[in-house]
PDB file of C-alpha atoms in Angstrom:
ATOM      1  CA  MET A   1     -33.829  -7.666  15.265  1.00 81.00           C
ATOM      2  CA  LYS A   2     -35.443 -10.915  17.630  1.00 84.00           C
ATOM      3  CA  ASN A   3     -31.988 -11.080  19.227  1.00 87.00           C
ATOM      4  CA  ALA A   4     -31.775  -7.777  19.925  1.00 92.00           C
ATOM      5  CA  LEU A   5     -35.275  -7.578  21.626  1.00 94.00           C
ATOM      6  CA  ASP A   6     -35.388 -10.709  23.411  1.00 93.00           C
ATOM      7  CA  PHE A   7     -31.388  -9.685  25.457  1.00 94.00           C
ATOM      8  CA  VAL A   8     -33.255  -6.542  26.424  1.00 95.00           C
ATOM      9  CA  ALA A   9     -36.514  -8.560  27.646  1.00 95.00           C
ATOM     10  CA  HIS A  10     -34.099 -10.707  29.152  1.00 93.00           C
ATOM     11  CA  ILE A  11     -32.125  -9.183  30.979  1.00 94.00           C
ATOM     12  CA  ALA A  12     -34.384  -6.321  31.890  1.00 95.00           C
ATOM     13  CA  VAL A  13     -36.775  -8.651  33.628  1.00 94.00           C
ATOM     14  CA  ASN A  14     -33.343 -10.315  35.565  1.00 93.00           C
ATOM     15  CA  VAL A  15     -32.226  -6.663  36.987  1.00 94.00           C
ATOM     16  CA  VAL A  16     -35.342  -5.485  38.349  1.00 94.00           C
ATOM     17  CA  ASP A  17     -37.765  -5.903  40.422  1.00 93.00           C
ATOM     18  CA  HIS A  18     -41.138  -5.173  38.687  1.00 94.00           C
ATOM     19  CA  PRO A  19     -40.544  -7.760  36.007  1.00 94.00           C
ATOM     20  CA  ASP A  20     -44.265  -7.986  35.223  1.00 93.00           C
ATOM     21  CA  GLU A  21     -43.464  -3.934  34.237  1.00 94.00           C
ATOM     22  CA  VAL A  22     -40.922  -4.077  32.081  1.00 94.00           C
ATOM     23  CA  ARG A  23     -42.043  -2.765  28.545  1.00 94.00           C
ATOM     24  CA  ILE A  24     -39.948  -2.648  25.599  1.00 94.00           C
ATOM     25  CA  ARG A  25     -41.238  -0.314  22.320  1.00 93.00           C
ATOM     26  CA  PRO A  26     -38.736  -0.670  19.511  1.00 93.00           C
ATOM     27  CA  LEU A  27     -38.979   1.983  17.110  1.00 92.00           C
ATOM     28  CA  ASP A  28     -37.317   2.145  13.470  1.00 89.00           C
ATOM     29  CA  ARG A  29     -35.506   5.126  12.638  1.00 86.00           C
ATOM     30  CA  GLY A  30     -34.385   4.138   9.528  1.00 83.00           C
ATOM     31  CA  ASN A  31     -30.659   2.506   9.774  1.00 83.00           C
ATOM     32  CA  GLU A  32     -31.643   1.894  13.122  1.00 92.00           C
ATOM     33  CA  VAL A  33     -33.720   0.553  15.823  1.00 94.00           C
ATOM     34  CA  ILE A  34     -34.613   1.840  18.870  1.00 94.00           C
ATOM     35  CA  PHE A  35     -35.520  -0.237  22.405  1.00 95.00           C
ATOM     36  CA  GLU A  36     -37.240   2.307  24.246  1.00 95.00           C
ATOM     37  CA  VAL A  37     -37.294   0.272  27.968  1.00 95.00           C
ATOM     38  CA  HIS A  38     -39.962   1.806  30.020  1.00 95.00           C
ATOM     39  CA  VAL A  39     -39.921   0.031  33.921  1.00 95.00           C
ATOM     40  CA  HIS A  40     -41.586   0.410  37.023  1.00 95.00           C
ATOM     41  CA  PRO A  41     -40.694   3.678  38.624  1.00 95.00           C
ATOM     42  CA  GLU A  42     -38.808   2.257  41.696  1.00 95.00           C
ATOM     43  CA  ASP A  43     -36.663   0.296  38.984  1.00 94.00           C
ATOM     44  CA  GLN A  44     -35.275   3.280  36.939  1.00 94.00           C
ATOM     45  CA  GLY A  45     -31.992   2.976  38.857  1.00 94.00           C
ATOM     46  CA  ALA A  46     -31.831  -0.696  38.377  1.00 94.00           C
ATOM     47  CA  ILE A  47     -31.911  -0.404  34.842  1.00 95.00           C
ATOM     48  CA  ILE A  48     -29.244   1.896  34.139  1.00 95.00           C
ATOM     49  CA  GLY A  49     -27.574   0.679  36.768  1.00 93.00           C
ATOM     50  CA  ARG A  50     -24.599   2.887  38.991  1.00 90.00           C
ATOM     51  CA  GLY A  51     -22.967   5.768  36.508  1.00 90.00           C
ATOM     52  CA  GLY A  52     -25.150   4.200  33.871  1.00 93.00           C
ATOM     53  CA  GLN A  53     -22.986   0.651  34.223  1.00 93.00           C
ATOM     54  CA  THR A  54     -25.953  -1.467  33.383  1.00 95.00           C
ATOM     55  CA  ALA A  55     -27.358   0.822  30.741  1.00 96.00           C
ATOM     56  CA  ASN A  56     -24.408   0.849  29.212  1.00 95.00           C
ATOM     57  CA  ALA A  57     -23.569  -2.764  29.623  1.00 95.00           C
ATOM     58  CA  LEU A  58     -26.550  -3.530  27.606  1.00 96.00           C
ATOM     59  CA  ARG A  59     -25.693  -1.523  25.045  1.00 96.00           C
ATOM     60  CA  THR A  60     -22.699  -2.906  24.296  1.00 94.00           C
ATOM     61  CA  PHE A  61     -24.207  -6.465  24.092  1.00 94.00           C
ATOM     62  CA  LEU A  62     -26.773  -4.203  21.563  1.00 95.00           C
ATOM     63  CA  ASP A  63     -23.514  -3.424  19.522  1.00 92.00           C
ATOM     64  CA  VAL A  64     -22.243  -6.508  19.270  1.00 90.00           C
ATOM     65  CA  ILE A  65     -26.060  -8.340  17.993  1.00 91.00           C
ATOM     66  CA  GLY A  66     -25.918  -5.488  15.762  1.00 92.00           C
ATOM     67  CA  ARG A  67     -22.501  -6.453  14.126  1.00 87.00           C
ATOM     68  CA  ARG A  68     -24.215  -9.710  13.520  1.00 85.00           C
ATOM     69  CA  ASP A  69     -27.333  -8.250  12.061  1.00 88.00           C
ATOM     70  CA  ASN A  70     -25.422  -5.490  10.249  1.00 89.00           C
ATOM     71  CA  ARG A  71     -27.838  -3.631  12.009  1.00 91.00           C
ATOM     72  CA  ARG A  72     -27.735  -0.674  14.612  1.00 94.00           C
ATOM     73  CA  TYR A  73     -29.299  -1.172  17.596  1.00 96.00           C
ATOM     74  CA  THR A  74     -29.479   1.709  20.714  1.00 95.00           C
ATOM     75  CA  LEU A  75     -31.136   1.367  23.796  1.00 96.00           C
ATOM     76  CA  GLU A  76     -33.001   4.318  25.753  1.00 95.00           C
ATOM     77  CA  ILE A  77     -34.611   4.369  28.906  1.00 94.00           C
ATOM     78  CA  ALA A  78     -37.852   5.876  28.958  1.00 91.00           C
ATOM     79  CA  ASP A  79     -38.377   8.406  31.575  1.00 84.00           C
ATOM     80  CA  THR A  80     -40.778   7.349  34.401  1.00 71.00           C
ATOM     81  CA  ASP A  81     -42.893  10.431  33.977  1.00 59.00           C
ATOM     82  CA  GLU A  82     -43.457   9.665  30.494  1.00 49.00           C
ATOM     83  CA  VAL A  83     -44.790   6.229  31.190  1.00 45.00           C
ATOM     84  CA  ALA A  84     -47.559   7.344  33.001  1.00 46.00           C
ATOM     85  CA  ASP A  85     -48.204   9.298  29.961  1.00 46.00           C
ATOM     86  CA  GLU A  86     -48.522   6.929  27.184  1.00 46.00           C
ATOM     87  CA  ALA A  87     -48.018   3.748  28.371  1.00 43.00           C
ATOM     88  CA  PRO A  88     -51.537   3.077  30.404  1.00 43.00           C
ATOM     89  CA  ALA A  89     -52.419  -0.368  28.841  1.00 44.00           C
ATOM     90  CA  PRO A  90     -51.088  -3.595  30.027  1.00 44.00           C
ATOM     91  CA  ILE A  91     -50.947  -5.791  27.555  1.00 43.00           C
ATOM     92  CA  GLU A  92     -51.296  -9.317  28.645  1.00 44.00           C
ATOM     93  CA  ALA A  93     -55.308  -9.415  27.959  1.00 42.00           C
ATOM     94  CA  ALA A  94     -56.485 -12.419  29.843  1.00 43.00           C
ATOM     95  CA  ALA A  95     -53.535 -14.651  30.825  1.00 42.00           C
ATOM     96  CA  GLY A  96     -52.310 -11.766  33.308  1.00 40.00           C
ATOM     97  CA  GLU A  97     -54.999 -10.700  35.414  1.00 42.00           C
ATOM     98  CA  ALA A  98     -55.002 -12.853  37.537  1.00 43.00           C
ATOM     99  CA  GLU A  99     -50.834 -11.613  38.758  1.00 42.00           C
ATOM    100  CA  ALA A 100     -51.958  -7.897  37.621  1.00 42.00           C
ATOM    101  CA  GLY A 101     -51.597  -6.780  41.493  1.00 42.00           C
ATOM    102  CA  GLU A 102     -49.040  -4.071  41.371  1.00 41.00           C
ATOM    103  CA  ASP A 103     -50.928  -1.140  40.271  1.00 42.00           C
ATOM    104  CA  GLU A 104     -50.126   2.101  41.460  1.00 37.00           C
TER     105      GLU A 104
ATOM    106  CA  MET B   1     -33.257 -14.079  -6.510  1.00 46.00           C
ATOM    107  CA  HIS B   2     -29.605 -12.981  -5.018  1.00 49.00           C
ATOM    108  CA  GLU B   3     -27.285 -13.969  -2.036  1.00 47.00           C
ATOM    109  CA  GLU B   4     -26.142 -10.798  -1.819  1.00 47.00           C
ATOM    110  CA  ARG B   5     -25.077 -10.490   1.643  1.00 50.00           C
ATOM    111  CA  ASN B   6     -24.001  -7.023   2.072  1.00 50.00           C
ATOM    112  CA  GLU B   7     -27.058  -4.541   1.899  1.00 49.00           C
ATOM    113  CA  SER B   8     -25.099  -1.384   1.751  1.00 49.00           C
ATOM    114  CA  PRO B   9     -27.011   0.596   3.825  1.00 50.00           C
ATOM    115  CA  ARG B  10     -27.817   3.872   1.412  1.00 50.00           C
ATOM    116  CA  PRO B  11     -27.398   7.071   3.784  1.00 48.00           C
ATOM    117  CA  THR B  12     -30.568   9.098   2.070  1.00 48.00           C
ATOM    118  CA  GLU B  13     -32.155  11.570   4.212  1.00 51.00           C
ATOM    119  CA  ARG B  14     -33.686  10.408   7.468  1.00 51.00           C
ATOM    120  CA  PRO B  15     -37.052   9.553   8.291  1.00 53.00           C
ATOM    121  CA  ALA B  16     -38.465   9.950  11.530  1.00 62.00           C
ATOM    122  CA  ALA B  17     -38.861   7.477  13.904  1.00 64.00           C
ATOM    123  CA  THR B  18     -41.775   5.050  13.297  1.00 66.00           C
ATOM    124  CA  VAL B  19     -43.209   2.347  15.873  1.00 65.00           C
ATOM    125  CA  LEU B  20     -42.605  -1.174  14.790  1.00 66.00           C
ATOM    126  CA  THR B  21     -45.159  -2.341  16.823  1.00 63.00           C
ATOM    127  CA  GLY B  22     -48.534  -0.755  18.842  1.00 62.00           C
ATOM    128  CA  ASP B  23     -48.022  -0.941  22.613  1.00 71.00           C
ATOM    129  CA  PRO B  24     -44.521  -0.914  24.014  1.00 79.00           C
ATOM    130  CA  LEU B  25     -44.196  -5.140  24.228  1.00 85.00           C
ATOM    131  CA  ALA B  26     -44.273  -7.070  27.875  1.00 84.00           C
ATOM    132  CA  ALA B  27     -40.691  -8.228  28.365  1.00 85.00           C
ATOM    133  CA  LEU B  28     -41.765 -11.231  30.286  1.00 84.00           C
ATOM    134  CA  GLU B  29     -43.614 -12.443  26.895  1.00 83.00           C
ATOM    135  CA  MET B  30     -40.102 -12.521  24.944  1.00 84.00           C
ATOM    136  CA  ALA B  31     -38.489 -13.371  28.444  1.00 84.00           C
ATOM    137  CA  SER B  32     -38.713 -15.002  31.919  1.00 83.00           C
ATOM    138  CA  VAL B  33     -37.250 -14.610  35.090  1.00 87.00           C
ATOM    139  CA  LEU B  34     -34.126 -16.625  36.035  1.00 85.00           C
ATOM    140  CA  PRO B  35     -35.194 -18.841  39.181  1.00 82.00           C
ATOM    141  CA  ALA B  36     -33.474 -17.972  42.597  1.00 80.00           C
ATOM    142  CA  VAL B  37     -32.008 -20.986  43.712  1.00 76.00           C
ATOM    143  CA  GLU B  38     -31.587 -21.621  47.358  1.00 70.00           C
ATOM    144  CA  GLY B  39     -27.937 -22.740  48.585  1.00 65.00           C
ATOM    145  CA  ALA B  40     -27.215 -23.075  44.910  1.00 63.00           C
ATOM    146  CA  ASN B  41     -23.449 -23.305  43.699  1.00 82.00           C
ATOM    147  CA  ILE B  42     -22.362 -20.301  43.235  1.00 85.00           C
ATOM    148  CA  ASP B  43     -19.499 -21.143  41.486  1.00 88.00           C
ATOM    149  CA  GLU B  44     -21.655 -22.847  39.185  1.00 88.00           C
ATOM    150  CA  THR B  45     -24.565 -20.136  39.024  1.00 86.00           C
ATOM    151  CA  ILE B  46     -21.761 -17.027  37.694  1.00 90.00           C
ATOM    152  CA  ALA B  47     -20.538 -19.740  35.369  1.00 93.00           C
ATOM    153  CA  ARG B  48     -23.473 -20.729  33.493  1.00 91.00           C
ATOM    154  CA  THR B  49     -25.280 -17.083  33.529  1.00 90.00           C
ATOM    155  CA  ALA B  50     -21.501 -15.646  32.005  1.00 93.00           C
ATOM    156  CA  GLU B  51     -21.695 -18.378  29.093  1.00 94.00           C
ATOM    157  CA  ASP B  52     -25.443 -17.793  28.685  1.00 91.00           C
ATOM    158  CA  LEU B  53     -24.899 -13.887  28.565  1.00 91.00           C
ATOM    159  CA  LEU B  54     -22.587 -14.466  25.652  1.00 92.00           C
ATOM    160  CA  LEU B  55     -24.740 -17.371  23.441  1.00 91.00           C
ATOM    161  CA  ARG B  56     -27.375 -14.773  23.594  1.00 88.00           C
ATOM    162  CA  CYS B  57     -24.917 -12.789  21.287  1.00 86.00           C
ATOM    163  CA  GLY B  58     -24.212 -15.559  19.791  1.00 85.00           C
ATOM    164  CA  ILE B  59     -20.657 -16.131  21.269  1.00 88.00           C
ATOM    165  CA  TYR B  60     -19.795 -19.808  22.262  1.00 91.00           C
ATOM    166  CA  SER B  61     -17.831 -19.981  25.266  1.00 93.00           C
ATOM    167  CA  ARG B  62     -16.642 -21.854  28.428  1.00 95.00           C
ATOM    168  CA  ALA B  63     -16.386 -20.403  31.840  1.00 95.00           C
ATOM    169  CA  GLN B  64     -14.273 -21.383  34.697  1.00 94.00           C
ATOM    170  CA  VAL B  65     -14.725 -20.036  38.479  1.00 94.00           C
ATOM    171  CA  SER B  66     -12.100 -19.891  41.030  1.00 92.00           C
ATOM    172  CA  MET B  67     -12.013 -17.853  44.590  1.00 90.00           C
ATOM    173  CA  GLY B  68      -9.286 -15.421  44.327  1.00 82.00           C
ATOM    174  CA  GLU B  69      -7.232 -14.409  46.922  1.00 76.00           C
ATOM    175  CA  ASP B  70      -8.593 -10.708  47.134  1.00 75.00           C
ATOM    176  CA  GLY B  71     -12.167 -12.214  47.581  1.00 81.00           C
ATOM    177  CA  TYR B  72     -13.407 -11.319  44.160  1.00 86.00           C
ATOM    178  CA  ARG B  73     -14.452 -14.758  42.209  1.00 91.00           C
ATOM    179  CA  ASN B  74     -12.220 -14.874  39.015  1.00 92.00           C
ATOM    180  CA  VAL B  75     -14.374 -16.181  36.054  1.00 95.00           C
ATOM    181  CA  ARG B  76     -11.922 -17.121  33.043  1.00 94.00           C
ATOM    182  CA  MET B  77     -14.062 -17.510  29.680  1.00 94.00           C
ATOM    183  CA  VAL B  78     -12.510 -19.192  26.344  1.00 93.00           C
ATOM    184  CA  THR B  79     -14.600 -18.433  23.360  1.00 90.00           C
ATOM    185  CA  ASP B  80     -14.372 -20.161  19.658  1.00 85.00           C
ATOM    186  CA  ALA B  81     -12.048 -18.094  16.830  1.00 76.00           C
ATOM    187  CA  ASN B  82     -15.100 -16.326  15.218  1.00 75.00           C
ATOM    188  CA  SER B  83     -16.545 -15.344  18.692  1.00 76.00           C
ATOM    189  CA  ALA B  84     -13.266 -13.752  19.559  1.00 73.00           C
ATOM    190  CA  ASP B  85     -13.264 -11.659  15.743  1.00 74.00           C
ATOM    191  CA  ILE B  86     -16.568 -10.721  16.784  1.00 76.00           C
ATOM    192  CA  MET B  87     -15.882  -8.847  19.974  1.00 77.00           C
ATOM    193  CA  ALA B  88     -12.287  -7.209  18.586  1.00 72.00           C
ATOM    194  CA  GLY B  89     -12.321  -3.443  19.142  1.00 73.00           C
ATOM    195  CA  ARG B  90     -14.465  -3.710  21.958  1.00 81.00           C
ATOM    196  CA  ARG B  91     -12.895  -6.194  24.094  1.00 83.00           C
ATOM    197  CA  ASN B  92     -12.768  -4.588  27.048  1.00 82.00           C
ATOM    198  CA  SER B  93     -16.242  -3.567  26.974  1.00 87.00           C
ATOM    199  CA  VAL B  94     -17.754  -6.504  26.557  1.00 91.00           C
ATOM    200  CA  ILE B  95     -15.500  -8.028  29.328  1.00 92.00           C
ATOM    201  CA  SER B  96     -16.890  -5.322  31.232  1.00 90.00           C
ATOM    202  CA  SER B  97     -20.458  -5.764  30.002  1.00 93.00           C
ATOM    203  CA  VAL B  98     -20.438  -9.266  30.817  1.00 94.00           C
ATOM    204  CA  GLN B  99     -19.004  -8.618  34.255  1.00 94.00           C
ATOM    205  CA  HIS B 100     -21.840  -6.317  34.853  1.00 94.00           C
ATOM    206  CA  LEU B 101     -23.906  -7.907  34.286  1.00 94.00           C
ATOM    207  CA  CYS B 102     -23.195 -11.327  35.626  1.00 93.00           C
ATOM    208  CA  ASP B 103     -22.412  -9.391  38.704  1.00 92.00           C
ATOM    209  CA  ARG B 104     -26.742  -8.526  38.920  1.00 92.00           C
ATOM    210  CA  ILE B 105     -28.203 -11.616  37.883  1.00 90.00           C
ATOM    211  CA  ALA B 106     -26.142 -14.389  39.869  1.00 87.00           C
ATOM    212  CA  THR B 107     -26.122 -11.960  42.729  1.00 87.00           C
ATOM    213  CA  ARG B 108     -30.618 -12.180  41.951  1.00 87.00           C
ATOM    214  CA  VAL B 109     -30.455 -15.409  41.364  1.00 85.00           C
ATOM    215  CA  ALA B 110     -27.992 -16.892  44.517  1.00 82.00           C
ATOM    216  CA  GLY B 111     -29.799 -14.117  47.126  1.00 83.00           C
ATOM    217  CA  GLU B 112     -26.141 -13.171  47.899  1.00 82.00           C
ATOM    218  CA  HIS B 113     -23.685 -10.896  46.678  1.00 86.00           C
ATOM    219  CA  VAL B 114     -20.911 -11.880  44.138  1.00 85.00           C
ATOM    220  CA  LYS B 115     -17.829 -10.056  43.425  1.00 88.00           C
ATOM    221  CA  ILE B 116     -15.841 -11.320  40.508  1.00 92.00           C
ATOM    222  CA  ASN B 117     -13.655 -10.529  37.864  1.00 91.00           C
ATOM    223  CA  VAL B 118     -13.865 -11.645  34.091  1.00 93.00           C
ATOM    224  CA  ASP B 119     -11.319 -12.094  31.487  1.00 92.00           C
ATOM    225  CA  ILE B 120     -11.985 -13.556  28.273  1.00 91.00           C
ATOM    226  CA  ASN B 121      -9.808 -15.692  26.642  1.00 89.00           C
ATOM    227  CA  ASN B 122      -6.506 -14.162  28.954  1.00 87.00           C
ATOM    228  CA  TYR B 123      -7.202 -10.559  27.199  1.00 85.00           C
ATOM    229  CA  ARG B 124      -6.842  -9.458  30.717  1.00 83.00           C
ATOM    230  CA  GLN B 125      -4.264 -11.179  32.045  1.00 81.00           C
ATOM    231  CA  ARG B 126      -2.176 -10.334  29.125  1.00 79.00           C
ATOM    232  CA  SER B 127      -3.203  -6.391  28.551  1.00 77.00           C
ATOM    233  CA  ASP B 128      -2.170  -6.287  31.981  1.00 78.00           C
ATOM    234  CA  GLY B 129       1.053  -6.440  31.036  1.00 77.00           C
ATOM    235  CA  GLY B 130       0.781  -3.974  28.084  1.00 83.00           C
ATOM    236  CA  LEU B 131      -1.048  -1.419  30.557  1.00 84.00           C
ATOM    237  CA  SER B 132       2.085  -1.109  32.774  1.00 85.00           C
ATOM    238  CA  LYS B 133       4.263  -0.645  29.635  1.00 87.00           C
ATOM    239  CA  MET B 134       2.081   2.046  27.866  1.00 90.00           C
ATOM    240  CA  ALA B 135       1.495   3.865  31.298  1.00 91.00           C
ATOM    241  CA  GLU B 136       5.611   4.194  31.695  1.00 91.00           C
ATOM    242  CA  GLY B 137       5.975   5.885  27.786  1.00 92.00           C
ATOM    243  CA  ALA B 138       3.245   8.278  28.987  1.00 93.00           C
ATOM    244  CA  ILE B 139       4.552   9.410  32.319  1.00 93.00           C
ATOM    245  CA  ASN B 140       7.894  10.049  29.858  1.00 92.00           C
ATOM    246  CA  ARG B 141       6.143  11.956  27.523  1.00 93.00           C
ATOM    247  CA  VAL B 142       4.783  13.572  30.374  1.00 94.00           C
ATOM    248  CA  LYS B 143       7.517  14.522  31.620  1.00 92.00           C
ATOM    249  CA  GLU B 144       9.437  15.795  28.854  1.00 93.00           C
ATOM    250  CA  THR B 145       6.417  17.958  27.477  1.00 93.00           C
ATOM    251  CA  GLY B 146       5.114  18.907  30.783  1.00 92.00           C
ATOM    252  CA  GLU B 147       2.023  18.825  29.523  1.00 92.00           C
ATOM    253  CA  PRO B 148      -1.352  17.096  30.285  1.00 93.00           C
ATOM    254  CA  LEU B 149      -1.755  13.442  28.813  1.00 94.00           C
ATOM    255  CA  HIS B 150      -5.204  12.135  27.918  1.00 93.00           C
ATOM    256  CA  LEU B 151      -5.077   8.155  28.398  1.00 92.00           C
ATOM    257  CA  ASP B 152      -7.619   5.897  26.543  1.00 89.00           C
ATOM    258  CA  PRO B 153     -10.887   4.893  28.405  1.00 88.00           C
ATOM    259  CA  MET B 154     -10.646   2.432  30.649  1.00 86.00           C
ATOM    260  CA  ASN B 155     -12.451   0.021  32.931  1.00 79.00           C
ATOM    261  CA  ALA B 156     -12.049   0.586  36.997  1.00 82.00           C
ATOM    262  CA  ARG B 157      -9.837  -2.041  37.469  1.00 78.00           C
ATOM    263  CA  GLU B 158      -7.114  -0.737  34.392  1.00 82.00           C
ATOM    264  CA  ARG B 159      -7.484   2.845  35.367  1.00 89.00           C
ATOM    265  CA  ARG B 160      -6.172   1.997  38.916  1.00 85.00           C
ATOM    266  CA  ILE B 161      -3.243   0.062  37.529  1.00 84.00           C
ATOM    267  CA  VAL B 162      -2.348   3.284  35.647  1.00 90.00           C
ATOM    268  CA  HIS B 163      -3.020   4.989  39.187  1.00 90.00           C
ATOM    269  CA  MET B 164      -0.248   2.924  40.893  1.00 85.00           C
ATOM    270  CA  GLU B 165       2.009   2.725  38.205  1.00 88.00           C
ATOM    271  CA  VAL B 166       2.213   6.833  38.148  1.00 92.00           C
ATOM    272  CA  ALA B 167       2.125   7.246  42.051  1.00 89.00           C
ATOM    273  CA  GLU B 168       5.409   5.260  41.692  1.00 88.00           C
ATOM    274  CA  VAL B 169       7.617   7.869  39.782  1.00 90.00           C
ATOM    275  CA  GLU B 170       8.004  11.691  41.257  1.00 90.00           C
ATOM    276  CA  GLY B 171       7.056  14.853  38.936  1.00 91.00           C
ATOM    277  CA  VAL B 172       3.851  13.417  37.552  1.00 93.00           C
ATOM    278  CA  ASP B 173       0.203  12.571  39.270  1.00 93.00           C
ATOM    279  CA  THR B 174      -2.915  11.043  38.506  1.00 94.00           C
ATOM    280  CA  THR B 175      -6.244  12.757  37.737  1.00 93.00           C
ATOM    281  CA  THR B 176      -9.032  10.947  36.281  1.00 93.00           C
ATOM    282  CA  VAL B 177     -12.037  12.910  33.621  1.00 93.00           C
ATOM    283  CA  GLY B 178     -15.098  12.462  32.113  1.00 91.00           C
ATOM    284  CA  GLU B 179     -18.208  10.015  32.329  1.00 87.00           C
ATOM    285  CA  GLY B 180     -18.787   6.410  32.024  1.00 82.00           C
ATOM    286  CA  PRO B 181     -17.825   4.814  28.871  1.00 81.00           C
ATOM    287  CA  ASP B 182     -15.678   8.130  28.448  1.00 88.00           C
ATOM    288  CA  ARG B 183     -14.156   8.009  31.644  1.00 90.00           C
ATOM    289  CA  HIS B 184      -9.885   8.278  31.489  1.00 92.00           C
ATOM    290  CA  VAL B 185      -7.234   9.266  33.477  1.00 94.00           C
ATOM    291  CA  VAL B 186      -4.934  12.187  32.314  1.00 95.00           C
ATOM    292  CA  ILE B 187      -1.428  12.176  33.290  1.00 95.00           C
ATOM    293  CA  ILE B 188      -0.512  15.631  34.182  1.00 94.00           C
ATOM    294  CA  PRO B 189       3.019  17.046  35.932  1.00 93.00           C
ATOM    295  CA  ALA B 190       3.053  17.719  39.457  1.00 89.00           C
ATOM    296  CA  GLY B 191       1.036  20.162  40.737  1.00 83.00           C
ATOM    297  CA  ALA B 192      -0.701  21.055  37.862  1.00 81.00           C
ATOM    298  CA  THR B 193      -4.891  19.916  37.336  1.00 79.00           C
ATOM    299  CA  VAL B 194      -6.614  19.621  34.111  1.00 76.00           C
ATOM    300  CA  ALA B 195      -8.456  22.725  32.395  1.00 66.00           C
ATOM    301  CA  PRO B 196     -12.175  22.516  33.743  1.00 55.00           C
ATOM    302  CA  GLU B 197     -14.054  22.429  30.601  1.00 51.00           C
ATOM    303  CA  GLU B 198     -12.221  19.127  29.950  1.00 53.00           C
ATOM    304  CA  GLN B 199     -13.080  17.977  32.962  1.00 51.00           C
ATOM    305  CA  SER B 200     -16.860  16.476  33.007  1.00 45.00           C
ATOM    306  CA  GLY B 201     -16.350  14.702  36.629  1.00 43.00           C
ATOM    307  CA  GLU B 202     -19.250  14.505  38.685  1.00 38.00           C
TER     308      GLU B 202
END
């Protein structure tokens, strides 16, 4: 799963304007792993892409990686409201404090 | 300890999704933002970005970039045979995905909008010829039956090839239906329309 997770992380941080706010939550549903991606509200469009192109491109690659791993990976982009509700805790504890200037 | 490779996935009842980690993971702890390169050699940047994308899926490739007459850069990629197998059955979507993500990322790194056309193992070049042939057959079929014919989903470039092919023939027309990966051309008898319930268009 590491490869797939790293891939999602790599693409996500490189297509958004607020890479420091990208969070990924892997969810296990038995026969599939869902990567739930949370981004800054302004980046919602960038991670989804016009007509869903970026998210779908990510899904295609997850398929390819999944074929190697014999697993099924799927991608979900979390609603921004949801992020505000349940993901207030930033992960970087000590190291991130200096740069964490992007709060609303 | 058995060295069995196929862990036959036995479908039992579907468990509810369980969270694998407590908090969502910060993506920046697993990946880094590629630095913007000022005055970057754009062709180089595109080539490395494309190779890097495939490598992250375990596909080894070489990319060569050249300027096309249409202002698009042609990114021609070659992979080894194993990798070609991995992509089998989804070459089109892999190629479009490389093209799209490479466009997004290289644009960011180079700080300048790049327009690219990607091809892997000459697949597109070969399929364009087949595409015209297929369209020809489909056109004949629609003329015979007088019924609309839904083609397989295609990317914008391929749909354009079919549209152009059909435009040269009298008595048939095209329309496009479906969203995202399902977007496809329908060849219709001239003047006909596609039933609205089939048309999940914009």
